Tab-separated table of C-alpha atoms and ligand atoms in Angstrom:
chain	number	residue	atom	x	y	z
A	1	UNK	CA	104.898	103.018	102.849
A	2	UNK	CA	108.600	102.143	102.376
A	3	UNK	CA	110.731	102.585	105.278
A	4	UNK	CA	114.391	103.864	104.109
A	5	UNK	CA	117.998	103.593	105.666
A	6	UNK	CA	120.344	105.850	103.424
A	7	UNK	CA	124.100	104.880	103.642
A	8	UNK	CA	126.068	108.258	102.738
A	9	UNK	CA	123.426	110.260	103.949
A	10	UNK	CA	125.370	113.716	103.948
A	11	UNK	CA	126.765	112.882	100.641
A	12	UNK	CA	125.904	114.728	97.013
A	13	UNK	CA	123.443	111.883	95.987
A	14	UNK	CA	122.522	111.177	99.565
A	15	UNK	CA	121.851	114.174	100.498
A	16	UNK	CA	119.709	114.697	96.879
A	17	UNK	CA	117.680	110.861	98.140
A	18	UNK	CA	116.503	112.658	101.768
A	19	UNK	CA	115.234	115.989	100.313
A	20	UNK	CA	113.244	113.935	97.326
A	21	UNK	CA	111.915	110.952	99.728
A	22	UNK	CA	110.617	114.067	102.416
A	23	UNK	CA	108.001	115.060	98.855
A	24	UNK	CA	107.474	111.740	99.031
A	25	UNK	CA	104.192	110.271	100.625
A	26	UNK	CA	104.991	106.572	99.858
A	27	UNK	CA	108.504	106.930	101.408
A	28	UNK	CA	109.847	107.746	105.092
A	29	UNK	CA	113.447	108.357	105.791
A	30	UNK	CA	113.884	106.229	109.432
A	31	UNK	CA	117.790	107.177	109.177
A	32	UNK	CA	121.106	107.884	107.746
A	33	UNK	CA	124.977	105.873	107.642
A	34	UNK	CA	127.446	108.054	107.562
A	35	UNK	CA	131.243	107.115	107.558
A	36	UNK	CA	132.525	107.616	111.469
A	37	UNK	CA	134.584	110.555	110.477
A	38	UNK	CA	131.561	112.429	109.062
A	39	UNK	CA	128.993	112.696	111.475
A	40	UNK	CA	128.910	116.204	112.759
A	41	UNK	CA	125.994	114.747	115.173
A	42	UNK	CA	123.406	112.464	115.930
A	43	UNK	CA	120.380	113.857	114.638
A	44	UNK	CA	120.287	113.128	110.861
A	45	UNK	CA	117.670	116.519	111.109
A	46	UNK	CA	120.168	118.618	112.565
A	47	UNK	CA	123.113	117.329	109.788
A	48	UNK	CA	120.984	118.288	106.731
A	49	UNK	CA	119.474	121.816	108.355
A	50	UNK	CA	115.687	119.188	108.354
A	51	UNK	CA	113.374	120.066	110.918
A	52	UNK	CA	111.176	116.918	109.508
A	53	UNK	CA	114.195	114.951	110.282
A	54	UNK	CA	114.296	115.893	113.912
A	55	UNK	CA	114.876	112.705	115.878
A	56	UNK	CA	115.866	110.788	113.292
A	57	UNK	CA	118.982	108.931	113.654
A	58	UNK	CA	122.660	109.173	112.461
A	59	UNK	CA	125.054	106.230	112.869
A	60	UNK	CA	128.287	104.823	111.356
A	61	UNK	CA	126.994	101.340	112.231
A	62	UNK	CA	123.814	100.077	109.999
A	63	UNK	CA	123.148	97.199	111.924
A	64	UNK	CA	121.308	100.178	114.551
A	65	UNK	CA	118.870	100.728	111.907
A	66	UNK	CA	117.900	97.550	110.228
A	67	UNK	CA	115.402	96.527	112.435
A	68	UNK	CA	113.444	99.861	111.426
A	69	UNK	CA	113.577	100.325	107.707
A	70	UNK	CA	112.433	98.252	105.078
A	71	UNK	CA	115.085	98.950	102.351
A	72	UNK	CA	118.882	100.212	102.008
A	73	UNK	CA	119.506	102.870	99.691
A	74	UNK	CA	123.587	102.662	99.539
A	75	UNK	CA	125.605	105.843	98.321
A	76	UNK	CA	128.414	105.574	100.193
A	77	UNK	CA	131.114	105.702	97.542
A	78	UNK	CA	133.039	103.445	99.275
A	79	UNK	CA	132.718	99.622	97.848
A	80	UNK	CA	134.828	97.887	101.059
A	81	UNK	CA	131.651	99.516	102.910
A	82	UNK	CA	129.252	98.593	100.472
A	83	UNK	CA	130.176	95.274	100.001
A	84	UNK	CA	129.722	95.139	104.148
A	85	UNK	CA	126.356	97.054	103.997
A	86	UNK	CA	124.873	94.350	101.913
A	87	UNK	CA	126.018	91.761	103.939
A	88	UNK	CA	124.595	93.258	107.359
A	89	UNK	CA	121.725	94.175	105.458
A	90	UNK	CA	121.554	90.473	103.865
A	91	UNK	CA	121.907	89.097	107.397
A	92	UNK	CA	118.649	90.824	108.230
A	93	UNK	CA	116.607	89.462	104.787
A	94	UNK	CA	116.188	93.091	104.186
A	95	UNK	CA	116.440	94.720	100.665
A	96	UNK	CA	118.752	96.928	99.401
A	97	UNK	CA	119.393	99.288	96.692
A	98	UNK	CA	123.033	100.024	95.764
A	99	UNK	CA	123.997	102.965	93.677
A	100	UNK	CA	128.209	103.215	94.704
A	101	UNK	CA	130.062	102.404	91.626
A	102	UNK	CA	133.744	101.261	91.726
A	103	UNK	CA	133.148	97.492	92.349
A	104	UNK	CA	135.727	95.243	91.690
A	105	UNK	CA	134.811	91.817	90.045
A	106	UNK	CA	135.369	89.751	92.877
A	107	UNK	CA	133.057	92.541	94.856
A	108	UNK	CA	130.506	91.519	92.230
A	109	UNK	CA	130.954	88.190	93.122
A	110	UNK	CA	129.876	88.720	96.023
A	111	UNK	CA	127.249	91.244	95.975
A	112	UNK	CA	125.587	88.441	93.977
A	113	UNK	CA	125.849	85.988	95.966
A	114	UNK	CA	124.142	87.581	98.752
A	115	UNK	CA	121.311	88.381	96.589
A	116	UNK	CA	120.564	84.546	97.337
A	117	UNK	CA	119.687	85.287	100.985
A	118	UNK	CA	117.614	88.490	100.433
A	119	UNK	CA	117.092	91.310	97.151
A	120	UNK	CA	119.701	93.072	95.425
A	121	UNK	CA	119.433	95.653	93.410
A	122	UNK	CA	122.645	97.102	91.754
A	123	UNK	CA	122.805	99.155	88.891
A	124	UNK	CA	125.623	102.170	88.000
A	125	UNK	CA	122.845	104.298	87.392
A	126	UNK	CA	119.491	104.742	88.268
A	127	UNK	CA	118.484	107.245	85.484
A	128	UNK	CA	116.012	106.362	82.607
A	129	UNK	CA	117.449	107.676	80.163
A	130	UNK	CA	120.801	105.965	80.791
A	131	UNK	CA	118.897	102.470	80.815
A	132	UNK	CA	117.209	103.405	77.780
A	133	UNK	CA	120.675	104.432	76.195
A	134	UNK	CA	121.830	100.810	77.106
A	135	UNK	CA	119.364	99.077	75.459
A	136	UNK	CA	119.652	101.683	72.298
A	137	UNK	CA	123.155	100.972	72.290
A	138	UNK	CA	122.710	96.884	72.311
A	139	UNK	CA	120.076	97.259	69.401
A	140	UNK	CA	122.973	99.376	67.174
A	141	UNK	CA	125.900	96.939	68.470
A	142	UNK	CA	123.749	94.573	67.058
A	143	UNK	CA	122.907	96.422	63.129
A	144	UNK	CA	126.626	97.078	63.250
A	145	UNK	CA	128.007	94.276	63.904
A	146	UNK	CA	130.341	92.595	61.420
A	147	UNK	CA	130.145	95.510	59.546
A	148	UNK	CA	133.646	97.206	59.960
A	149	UNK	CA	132.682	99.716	62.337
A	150	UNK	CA	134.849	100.564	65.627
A	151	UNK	CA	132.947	101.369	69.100
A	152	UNK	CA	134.443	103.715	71.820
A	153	UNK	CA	133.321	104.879	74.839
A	154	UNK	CA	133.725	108.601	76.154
A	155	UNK	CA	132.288	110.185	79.960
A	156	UNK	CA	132.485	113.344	81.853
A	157	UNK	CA	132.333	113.657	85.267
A	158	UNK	CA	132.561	116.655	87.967
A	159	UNK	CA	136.706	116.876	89.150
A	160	UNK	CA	135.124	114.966	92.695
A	161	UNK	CA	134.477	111.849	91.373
A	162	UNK	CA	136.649	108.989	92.326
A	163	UNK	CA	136.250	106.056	90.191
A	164	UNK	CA	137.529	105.771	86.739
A	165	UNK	CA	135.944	105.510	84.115
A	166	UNK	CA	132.550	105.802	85.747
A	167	UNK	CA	130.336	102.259	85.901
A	168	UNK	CA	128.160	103.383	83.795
A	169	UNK	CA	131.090	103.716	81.173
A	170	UNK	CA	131.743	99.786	81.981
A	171	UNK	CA	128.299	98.970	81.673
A	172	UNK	CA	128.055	100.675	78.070
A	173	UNK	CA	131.919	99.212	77.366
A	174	UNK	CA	130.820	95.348	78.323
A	175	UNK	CA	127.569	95.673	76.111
A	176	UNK	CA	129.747	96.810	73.224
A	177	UNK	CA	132.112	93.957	74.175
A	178	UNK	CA	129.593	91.350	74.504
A	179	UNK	CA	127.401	92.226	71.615
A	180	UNK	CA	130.262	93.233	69.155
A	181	UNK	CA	132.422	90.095	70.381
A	182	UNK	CA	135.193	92.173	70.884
A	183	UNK	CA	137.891	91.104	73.515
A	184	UNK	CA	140.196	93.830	74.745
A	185	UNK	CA	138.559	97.138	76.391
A	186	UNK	CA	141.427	99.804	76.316
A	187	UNK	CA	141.494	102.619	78.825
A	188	UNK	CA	142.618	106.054	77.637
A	189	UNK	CA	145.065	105.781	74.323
A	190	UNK	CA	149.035	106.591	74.452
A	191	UNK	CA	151.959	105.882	72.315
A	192	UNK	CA	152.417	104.472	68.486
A	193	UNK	CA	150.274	101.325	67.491
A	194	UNK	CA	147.127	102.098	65.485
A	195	UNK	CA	144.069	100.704	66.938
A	196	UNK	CA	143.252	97.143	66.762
A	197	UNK	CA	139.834	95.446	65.283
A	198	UNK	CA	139.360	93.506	68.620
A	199	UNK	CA	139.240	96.216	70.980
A	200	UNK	CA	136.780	99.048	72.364
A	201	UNK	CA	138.535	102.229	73.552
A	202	UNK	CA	136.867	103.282	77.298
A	203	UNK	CA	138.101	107.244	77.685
A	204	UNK	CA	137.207	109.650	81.131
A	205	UNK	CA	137.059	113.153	81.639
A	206	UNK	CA	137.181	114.717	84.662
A	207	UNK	CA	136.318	118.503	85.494
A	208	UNK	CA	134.404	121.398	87.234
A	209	UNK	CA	130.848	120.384	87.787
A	210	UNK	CA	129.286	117.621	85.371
A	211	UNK	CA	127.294	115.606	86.831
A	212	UNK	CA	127.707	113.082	84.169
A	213	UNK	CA	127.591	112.711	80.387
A	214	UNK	CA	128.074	109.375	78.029
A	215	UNK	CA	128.740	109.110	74.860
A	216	UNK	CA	129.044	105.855	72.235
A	217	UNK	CA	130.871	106.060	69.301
A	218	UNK	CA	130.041	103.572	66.190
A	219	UNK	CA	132.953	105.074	63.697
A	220	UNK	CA	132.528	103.588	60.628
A	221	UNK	CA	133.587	104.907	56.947
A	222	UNK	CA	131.898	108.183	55.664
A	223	UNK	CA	129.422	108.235	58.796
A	224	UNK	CA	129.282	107.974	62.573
A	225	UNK	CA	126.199	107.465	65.038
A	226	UNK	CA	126.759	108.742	68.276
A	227	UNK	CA	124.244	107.956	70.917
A	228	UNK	CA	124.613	110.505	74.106
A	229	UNK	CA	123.255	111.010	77.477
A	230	UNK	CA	123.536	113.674	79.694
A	231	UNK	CA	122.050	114.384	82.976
A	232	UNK	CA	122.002	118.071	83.896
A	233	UNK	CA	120.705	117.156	87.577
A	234	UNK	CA	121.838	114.382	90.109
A	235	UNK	CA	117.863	114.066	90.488
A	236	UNK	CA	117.175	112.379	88.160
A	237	UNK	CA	119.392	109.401	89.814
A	238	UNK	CA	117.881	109.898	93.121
A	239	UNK	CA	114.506	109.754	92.079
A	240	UNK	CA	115.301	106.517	89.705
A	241	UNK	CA	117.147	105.290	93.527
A	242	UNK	CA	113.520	105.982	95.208
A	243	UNK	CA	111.462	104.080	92.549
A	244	UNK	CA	113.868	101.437	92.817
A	245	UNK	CA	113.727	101.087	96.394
A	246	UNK	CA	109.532	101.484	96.046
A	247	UNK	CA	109.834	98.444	93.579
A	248	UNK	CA	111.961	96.301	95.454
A	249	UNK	CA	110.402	95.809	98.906
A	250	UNK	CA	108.833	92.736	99.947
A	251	UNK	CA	110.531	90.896	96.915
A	252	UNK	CA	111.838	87.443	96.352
A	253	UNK	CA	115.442	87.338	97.463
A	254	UNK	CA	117.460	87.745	93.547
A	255	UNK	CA	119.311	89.729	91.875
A	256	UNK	CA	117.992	92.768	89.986
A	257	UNK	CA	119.006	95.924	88.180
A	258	UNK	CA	117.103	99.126	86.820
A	259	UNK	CA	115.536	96.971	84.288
A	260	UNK	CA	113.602	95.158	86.336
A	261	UNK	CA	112.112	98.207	87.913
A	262	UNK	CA	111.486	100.022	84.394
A	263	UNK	CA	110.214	97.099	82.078
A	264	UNK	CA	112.699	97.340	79.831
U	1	LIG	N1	123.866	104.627	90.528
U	1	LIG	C1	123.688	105.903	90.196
U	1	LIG	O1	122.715	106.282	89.533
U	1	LIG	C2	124.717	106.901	90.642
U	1	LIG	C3	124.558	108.267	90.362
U	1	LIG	C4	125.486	109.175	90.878
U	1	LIG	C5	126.547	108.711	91.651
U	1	LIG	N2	126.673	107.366	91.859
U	1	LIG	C6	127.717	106.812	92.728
U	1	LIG	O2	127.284	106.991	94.058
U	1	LIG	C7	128.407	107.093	94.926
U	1	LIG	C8	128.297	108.344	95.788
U	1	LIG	O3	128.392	109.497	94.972
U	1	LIG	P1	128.390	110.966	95.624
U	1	LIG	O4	128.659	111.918	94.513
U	1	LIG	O5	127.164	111.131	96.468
U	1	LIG	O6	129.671	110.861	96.579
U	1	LIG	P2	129.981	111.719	97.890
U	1	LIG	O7	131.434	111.530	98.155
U	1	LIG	O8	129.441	113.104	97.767
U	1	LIG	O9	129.121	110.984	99.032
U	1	LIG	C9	129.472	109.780	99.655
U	1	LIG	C10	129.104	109.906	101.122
U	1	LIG	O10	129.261	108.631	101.723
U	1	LIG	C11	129.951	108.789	102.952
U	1	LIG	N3	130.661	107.549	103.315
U	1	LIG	C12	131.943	107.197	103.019
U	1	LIG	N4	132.249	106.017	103.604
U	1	LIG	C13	131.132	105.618	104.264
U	1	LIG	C14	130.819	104.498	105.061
U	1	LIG	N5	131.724	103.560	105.331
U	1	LIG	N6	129.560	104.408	105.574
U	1	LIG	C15	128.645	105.347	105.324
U	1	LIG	N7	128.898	106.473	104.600
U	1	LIG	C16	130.117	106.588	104.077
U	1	LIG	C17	130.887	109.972	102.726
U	1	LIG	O11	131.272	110.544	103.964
U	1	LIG	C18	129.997	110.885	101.886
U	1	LIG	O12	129.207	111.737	102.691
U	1	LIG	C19	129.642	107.074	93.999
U	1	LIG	O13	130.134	105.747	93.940
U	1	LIG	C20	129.068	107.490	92.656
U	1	LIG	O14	129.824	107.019	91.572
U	1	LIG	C21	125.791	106.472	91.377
């Protein structure tokens, strides 16, 4: 049995973690974080409308719950908070799973540092098929290097999301960057200079109620591969979340990401 703390438990994706860890014998939900503006009461059962969550706790401060859970699942949004979740949870040699996205590099830094005390996962997206798409993407980088073919980047996201482009986008970008050896990521395109050799072209949509598509462009002459993913349900991150947290209990103190957890 894993015991789980969610941090933005009355969020999209938190919300999406409670309902799928309740069908979930392995798993018990011992409480939710919520930021101190958005806790409409105490009872994370009465928030989400659970009567299975009756009793259960909801607190703006994490360091209430740590003694009683096992793992973090973080979904806050909010990478100041992050960045301080891991560290409380850190303090406590406790494990946590962050899914927020928007980290700067010094946040990074950081993040990974801490994953010397106690395990860290972090990863911009939890899905399968995303990780697979990463690792499709590296083998093609690889064929196509030197071969005088340009990479870009292109997401879609519902009008609600905050960071741009998504992480998942940077992910994809620094594989192309790193496996191309390609210097300069460009974000979104204006003005009149054609398009350099050296750089990979990073471009975000934003509208109605995608939950999240990516696409890779290899443009080359006469023929282009595109390699897409699109998830048509925030479940499938959640669950990937759940496995993740399943995986990562009782660990060594490191640093790990979705690949770890899938074998890929
Ligand atoms: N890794 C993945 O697979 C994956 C998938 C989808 C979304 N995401 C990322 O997850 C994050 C959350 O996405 P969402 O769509 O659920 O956002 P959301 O805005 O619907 O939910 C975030 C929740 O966190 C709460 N929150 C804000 N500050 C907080 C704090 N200090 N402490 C505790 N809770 C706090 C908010 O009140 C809100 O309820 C985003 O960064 C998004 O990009 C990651």
């Amino acid at each position: 049995m894993v015991r789980v703390i969610v941090c933005g438990a009355l969020g999209r994706m938190g919300r999406r973690i409670i309902e799928l860890s309740l069908q979930d014998k392995e798993v018990e939900v011992v409480g939710g974080v919520e930021h101190p503006d958005c806790i409409p009461s105490l009872d994370l059962g009465e928030a989400l409308g659970k009567e299975e969550l009756k009793g259960k706790p909801l607190t703006s401060r994490l360091e209430e719950l740590l003694p009683y859970g096992d793992v973090v699942i973080e979904f806050s949004g909010n990478p100041t908070a992050a960045v301080g979740h891991a560290k409380l949870t850190a303090l406590e040699k406790k494990a946590i799973v962050i899914g927020t996205t928007g980290f700067t590099e010094e946040e990074i830094k950081e993040i990974k540092e801490l994953s010397k005390e106690a395990p860290v996962l972090l990863s911009p997206n939890m899905s399968l098929g995303v990780n697979l798409l990463f690792k499709l993407v590296e083998i093609a980088a690889k064929v196509l290097k030197d071969k005088n073919v340009d990479a870009e980047v292109m997401e879609i996201h519902h009008r609600f999301k905050k960071d741009a482009p998504s992480g998942t986008a940077v992910k994809l970008a620094q594989i192309l960057a790193e496996t191309l050896g390609k210097k300069k990521i460009v974000h979104g395109r204006e003005g009149h200079a054609p398009r350099s050799e050296d750089e990979i072209g990073v471009m975000a949509l934003r509208g109605g109620d995608v939950v999240g598509d990516h696409t890779v462009f290899f443009l080359g002459f006469g023929e282009r591969l595109e390699l897409t993913h699109r998830a048509s349900s925030r479940d499938t991150f959640a669950k990937g979340a759940i496995e993740a947290a399943k995986w990562i209990k009782g660990r060594e103190p490191g640093f790990y990401t979705m690949f770890d957890v899938l074998g890929l």
